[in-house]
């Protein structure tokens, strides 16, 4: 797993996992690794490596989210490579206003968005929305816009976040109780199945792409 900021000695690991992305049951070559750690003053760090270098897209994204004691993001650092572009950025929160600066192929852009619910395009990013079920105003990162200058821009959007009926999922030999969380905005739709501590076990995207957890860890 790659990091934007490596774990520090004062951090305590909480949980981690890895998702394998598939299409029609066939692995695409993309995998998502994530780790959640505890820091001082009840802050947490969520690190995500969405590695599709072996997939047809060849894209790759890293995220480092700082979450407060309530589990809400206060800062996000991110990097993206793909389609002959390279992006890095930082977003910070002031209430429900997000102020972000991006570097796209060396050019600087600034974004301002408002929204209580925020996510980024990964399973662990979608899992952050569990506490916002019922929200209608949110903001997200653009992973694949038509305009390259909008790569990884943070935009406002109307979003529907709804819980579904309880179910069970198997990872290795363990059976986990889960609930599906459906997230829909614009012409996009995602369903992520979360266990009782918020770990993503399965994802289904509107275009048929899916992901399955192949590794889950809970420390302590």
Coordinates of C-alpha atoms in Angstrom, one line a residue:
X1 CA 0.0 0.0 0.0
X2 CA 1.3 3.5 -0.9
X3 CA 0.8 6.6 1.2
X4 CA 0.8 10.3 0.8
X5 CA 1.8 10.6 4.5
X6 CA 3.2 7.5 6.2
X7 CA 1.9 6.4 9.5
X8 CA 3.6 8.0 12.5
X9 CA 4.7 6.3 15.8
X10 CA 1.9 8.0 17.7
X11 CA -0.8 6.5 15.5
X12 CA -2.8 3.4 16.6
X13 CA -4.2 1.2 13.9
X14 CA -8.0 0.6 14.1
X15 CA -9.0 -1.4 11.0
X16 CA -7.9 -2.0 7.4
X17 CA -9.1 -3.8 4.3
X18 CA -8.6 -4.5 0.6
X19 CA -11.2 -4.6 -2.1
X20 CA -10.8 -6.3 -5.5
X21 CA -12.7 -4.7 -8.4
X22 CA -14.4 -6.9 -11.0
X23 CA -16.6 -6.8 -14.0
X24 CA -18.9 -9.7 -14.8
X25 CA -17.1 -11.7 -12.1
X26 CA -13.6 -11.2 -13.7
X27 CA -11.0 -9.2 -11.8
X28 CA -10.1 -5.9 -13.6
X29 CA -6.7 -5.6 -12.1
X30 CA -7.8 -2.7 -9.8
X31 CA -7.5 -3.1 -6.0
X32 CA -8.3 -0.7 -3.2
X33 CA -6.3 -0.8 0.0
X34 CA -7.3 1.3 3.0
X35 CA -6.3 1.8 6.6
X36 CA -7.9 3.7 9.5
X37 CA -5.7 4.9 12.5
X38 CA -6.3 6.9 15.6
X39 CA -4.3 9.9 16.5
X40 CA -4.4 12.4 19.4
X41 CA -7.5 14.2 20.6
X42 CA -9.8 11.5 19.0
X43 CA -8.8 12.4 15.5
X44 CA -8.4 9.7 12.9
X45 CA -6.6 9.3 9.6
X46 CA -8.1 7.4 6.7
X47 CA -5.5 6.4 4.1
X48 CA -6.7 4.9 0.7
X49 CA -4.7 3.5 -2.2
X50 CA -6.9 2.9 -5.2
X51 CA -4.5 1.2 -7.5
X52 CA -5.7 0.5 -11.1
X53 CA -2.3 0.5 -12.7
X54 CA -2.9 -3.1 -13.8
X55 CA -6.5 -2.3 -15.0
X56 CA -7.5 -1.1 -18.4
X57 CA -7.8 2.5 -17.2
X58 CA -4.3 2.5 -15.8
X59 CA -5.3 5.2 -13.2
X60 CA -4.1 5.5 -9.7
X61 CA -5.4 7.6 -6.7
X62 CA -4.1 8.1 -3.2
X63 CA -6.2 9.8 -0.4
X64 CA -5.3 10.9 3.1
X65 CA -8.3 12.1 5.1
X66 CA -8.2 13.7 8.6
X67 CA -11.4 12.9 10.5
X68 CA -12.5 14.7 13.7
X69 CA -14.0 13.0 16.7
X70 CA -17.4 12.9 15.1
X71 CA -16.0 11.1 12.0
X72 CA -16.4 14.2 9.7
X73 CA -13.6 15.2 7.4
X74 CA -11.6 18.3 8.2
X75 CA -8.8 17.9 5.6
X76 CA -8.2 15.8 2.6
X77 CA -5.0 15.4 0.7
X78 CA -5.1 13.5 -2.6
X79 CA -3.0 12.5 -5.7
X80 CA -4.1 11.1 -9.0
X81 CA -2.3 9.7 -12.0
X82 CA -3.9 8.6 -15.3
X83 CA -4.8 9.5 -18.9
X84 CA -1.4 11.3 -19.2
X85 CA -2.3 13.6 -16.3
X86 CA -1.0 14.1 -12.8
X87 CA -3.0 15.9 -10.1
X88 CA -2.4 16.7 -6.4
X89 CA -4.6 18.6 -4.1
X90 CA -5.6 19.6 -0.6
X91 CA -9.1 20.4 0.7
X92 CA -9.9 21.9 4.1
X93 CA -13.3 22.5 5.8
X94 CA -14.7 25.7 7.3
X95 CA -18.1 24.6 8.6
X96 CA -19.8 23.0 5.6
X97 CA -17.7 25.0 3.1
X98 CA -14.8 23.3 1.4
X99 CA -11.9 25.2 0.1
X100 CA -9.5 23.3 -2.2
X101 CA -6.4 23.9 -4.2
X102 CA -5.4 21.6 -7.0
X103 CA -2.3 21.2 -9.1
X104 CA -3.1 19.7 -12.5
X105 CA -0.1 19.0 -14.7
X106 CA 1.6 21.9 -12.9
X107 CA -1.2 24.4 -13.2
X108 CA -3.0 25.7 -10.1
X109 CA -6.7 25.7 -9.6
X110 CA -9.0 26.6 -6.7
X111 CA -12.4 25.2 -5.9
X112 CA -15.0 26.2 -3.3
X113 CA -18.0 24.0 -2.6
X114 CA -20.6 23.6 0.1
X115 CA -22.2 20.4 1.3
X116 CA -22.6 18.5 4.6
X117 CA -22.0 15.1 3.1
X118 CA -18.6 14.5 1.4
X119 CA -17.1 11.5 -0.3
X120 CA -14.3 10.6 -2.7
X121 CA -14.5 7.9 -5.4
X122 CA -13.5 4.7 -3.6
X123 CA -15.2 2.1 -1.3
X124 CA -13.7 3.7 1.8
X125 CA -14.7 7.1 0.6
X126 CA -18.3 6.0 0.1
X127 CA -18.3 4.4 3.6
X128 CA -17.7 7.9 5.0
X129 CA -21.4 8.7 4.1
X130 CA -22.9 6.2 6.5
X131 CA -23.6 9.0 9.1
X132 CA -25.2 11.2 6.5
X133 CA -28.1 9.0 5.4
X134 CA -31.0 11.2 4.4
X135 CA -28.8 14.2 3.4
X136 CA -29.6 15.9 0.1
X137 CA -26.7 18.4 -0.2
X138 CA -23.2 17.1 -0.7
X139 CA -19.9 17.5 -2.4
X140 CA -17.6 15.0 -4.2
X141 CA -14.4 14.7 -6.2
X142 CA -14.6 14.4 -10.0
X143 CA -12.5 11.3 -11.0
X144 CA -13.2 11.3 -14.7
X145 CA -14.6 14.6 -16.0
X146 CA -14.7 15.5 -19.7
X147 CA -12.5 18.5 -19.1
X148 CA -9.0 17.5 -17.9
X149 CA -8.8 20.8 -16.0
X150 CA -11.6 19.6 -13.8
X151 CA -9.8 16.4 -12.8
X152 CA -10.3 15.8 -9.0
X153 CA -12.2 19.1 -8.6
X154 CA -14.5 19.3 -5.7
X155 CA -18.1 20.1 -6.8
X156 CA -21.4 20.6 -5.1
X157 CA -24.2 18.1 -5.9
X158 CA -27.6 17.0 -4.8
X159 CA -27.2 13.5 -3.4
X160 CA -29.5 10.8 -2.1
X161 CA -28.1 8.6 0.7
X162 CA -30.4 5.7 1.9
X163 CA -30.0 2.6 3.9
X164 CA -31.3 -0.7 2.6
X165 CA -32.3 -4.0 4.3
X166 CA -29.9 -6.0 6.4
X167 CA -28.1 -8.9 4.8
X168 CA -25.0 -11.0 5.2
X169 CA -21.7 -11.1 3.3
X170 CA -18.8 -13.7 3.5
X171 CA -15.2 -12.7 3.5
X172 CA -12.9 -15.7 3.5
X173 CA -14.6 -18.0 6.0
X174 CA -16.2 -15.3 8.1
X175 CA -19.9 -14.2 7.8
X176 CA -20.6 -10.6 8.4
X177 CA -23.9 -8.8 9.0
X178 CA -24.1 -5.9 6.6
X179 CA -26.5 -3.1 5.4
X180 CA -26.4 -1.6 1.9
X181 CA -26.0 2.1 1.6
X182 CA -27.2 3.5 -1.7
X183 CA -25.6 6.8 -2.9
X184 CA -27.0 8.5 -6.0
X185 CA -26.2 11.9 -7.6
X186 CA -26.7 13.2 -11.1
X187 CA -26.5 10.1 -13.4
X188 CA -24.3 8.2 -10.9
X189 CA -25.3 5.5 -8.5
X190 CA -23.3 3.4 -6.0
X191 CA -24.3 0.8 -3.5
X192 CA -21.8 -0.1 -0.8
X193 CA -22.4 -2.9 1.8
X194 CA -21.0 -1.9 5.3
X195 CA -20.6 -4.0 8.4
X196 CA -21.5 -2.8 11.9
X197 CA -18.2 -0.9 12.2
X198 CA -18.4 0.7 8.8
X199 CA -16.0 -1.4 6.8
X200 CA -16.9 -1.7 3.1
X201 CA -17.4 -5.4 2.1
X202 CA -18.9 -5.0 -1.4
X203 CA -19.6 -2.3 -3.9
X204 CA -21.9 -2.1 -7.0
X205 CA -21.6 0.7 -9.4
X206 CA -24.3 1.8 -11.9
X207 CA -22.3 0.7 -14.9
X208 CA -21.9 -2.8 -13.6
X209 CA -18.5 -2.5 -12.0
X210 CA -18.3 -4.3 -8.6
X211 CA -15.9 -4.8 -5.8
X212 CA -15.5 -7.6 -3.2
X213 CA -13.5 -7.4 0.1
X214 CA -10.7 -9.9 0.0
X215 CA -9.1 -8.8 3.2
X216 CA -10.5 -7.3 6.4
X217 CA -8.6 -6.5 9.6
X218 CA -9.7 -5.1 12.9
X219 CA -6.9 -4.3 15.4
X220 CA -7.1 -4.6 19.1

